[in-house]
Each structure stands twice: as structure tokens, then as C-alpha cells.
Amino acid sequence: MSADQGTREQARKLTNELTRLLRSGKMLPGSITQRHTFCGRAGCACQADPPRPHGPYWQWTRKVAGKTVTRRLSQEQIEHYRPWIENDHRIRELITALEAISIAHLEAEQHHGGG
Ligand SMILES: [Zn+2]
């Protein structure tokens, strides 16, 4: 198999995976983090020594028009939507990988004097 065939085969695999993820329609931007909080109320367990913070809480964080937006999600929501967020990450990875292949293709053609 030539290098070019190998690249085409790789691009085909990436495209198949990307298509499958896009068809699912399940994609959420952002990331999930776990947070503990300290309410500051005197006498609360979170103010004790040692402190016992509230939580853990699940947070979904994403950028909207350049601003970070955070929303608290329940355990059930996290279980439901975590794969959607993983899909979204993977879609972005796949697009970046396919773009890299296309860039390499263009550059190789230019070096061969094509165009
Ligand atoms: Zn507290």
C-alpha cells in the first residue's frame, strides 16, 4: 500500500467515525467538572475544622460569545449527557485530524509542482 493509499484509508476511517457521531445528533460543547462549595454560614460543616465542604456538585461549563457559562447538573443529567460531551470532543478531534490530512495533501501537491 502506498503512502497515499494509507492516507486515504486513514481519512476514510476518520470520516466514517465523524459521520456516525454527526448522525447521532448528540453533541454538547464544553466540559464537566466536579465542584465542592463553602457557603460561609457560621456553624456550617463547611466552616468546621477540618472543613467538610458541600457537594460534590456537577458543573457543565461552556463558552458563549467568549464568556464562560456554568450550569449545575444533577447526577442523572451527568450520566445522560456525558457521552454527548465526549462526542463533541471527538468530533472536534476528528475534524482537526481530517484538516491535517487535507493540509498535508495540499502541501505535497505544491511540492510536486502541481496546481
Ligand atoms: Zn456550608
PDB file of N, CA, C and O and ligand atoms in Angstrom, residues 38-41 44 46 54, ligand 1:
ATOM      1  N   PHE A  38     -18.228  26.112  49.611  1.00  0.00           N
ATOM      2  CA  PHE A  38     -18.207  26.575  51.003  1.00  0.00           C
ATOM      3  C   PHE A  38     -19.184  27.723  51.099  1.00  0.00           C
ATOM      4  O   PHE A  38     -18.998  28.760  50.451  1.00  0.00           O
ATOM      5  N   CYS A  39     -20.265  27.532  51.894  1.00  0.00           N
ATOM      6  CA  CYS A  39     -21.329  28.540  51.892  1.00  0.00           C
ATOM      7  C   CYS A  39     -20.979  29.751  52.750  1.00  0.00           C
ATOM      8  O   CYS A  39     -21.503  30.829  52.544  1.00  0.00           O
ATOM      9  N   GLY A  40     -20.101  29.569  53.743  1.00  0.00           N
ATOM     10  CA  GLY A  40     -19.715  30.706  54.573  1.00  0.00           C
ATOM     11  C   GLY A  40     -20.617  30.933  55.776  1.00  0.00           C
ATOM     12  O   GLY A  40     -20.382  31.846  56.568  1.00  0.00           O
ATOM     13  N   ARG A  41     -21.689  30.108  55.917  1.00  0.00           N
ATOM     14  CA  ARG A  41     -22.570  30.267  57.080  1.00  0.00           C
ATOM     15  C   ARG A  41     -21.838  29.803  58.332  1.00  0.00           C
ATOM     16  O   ARG A  41     -21.301  28.692  58.357  1.00  0.00           O
ATOM     17  N   CYS A  44     -21.721  26.046  59.962  1.00  0.00           N
ATOM     18  CA  CYS A  44     -21.956  25.017  58.940  1.00  0.00           C
ATOM     19  C   CYS A  44     -20.763  24.066  58.903  1.00  0.00           C
ATOM     20  O   CYS A  44     -19.628  24.459  59.225  1.00  0.00           O
ATOM     21  N   CYS A  46     -19.172  23.105  56.521  1.00  0.00           N
ATOM     22  CA  CYS A  46     -18.128  23.531  55.576  1.00  0.00           C
ATOM     23  C   CYS A  46     -17.168  24.528  56.218  1.00  0.00           C
ATOM     24  O   CYS A  46     -16.112  24.812  55.662  1.00  0.00           O
ATOM     25  N   HIS A  54     -19.626  21.407  50.929  1.00  0.00           N
ATOM     26  CA  HIS A  54     -20.851  20.908  50.308  1.00  0.00           C
ATOM     27  C   HIS A  54     -20.523  20.261  48.968  1.00  0.00           C
ATOM     28  O   HIS A  54     -19.629  20.688  48.271  1.00  0.00           O
TER      29      HIS A  54
HETATM   30 ZN    ZN B   1     -21.726  25.418  54.349  1.00  0.00          ZN
END
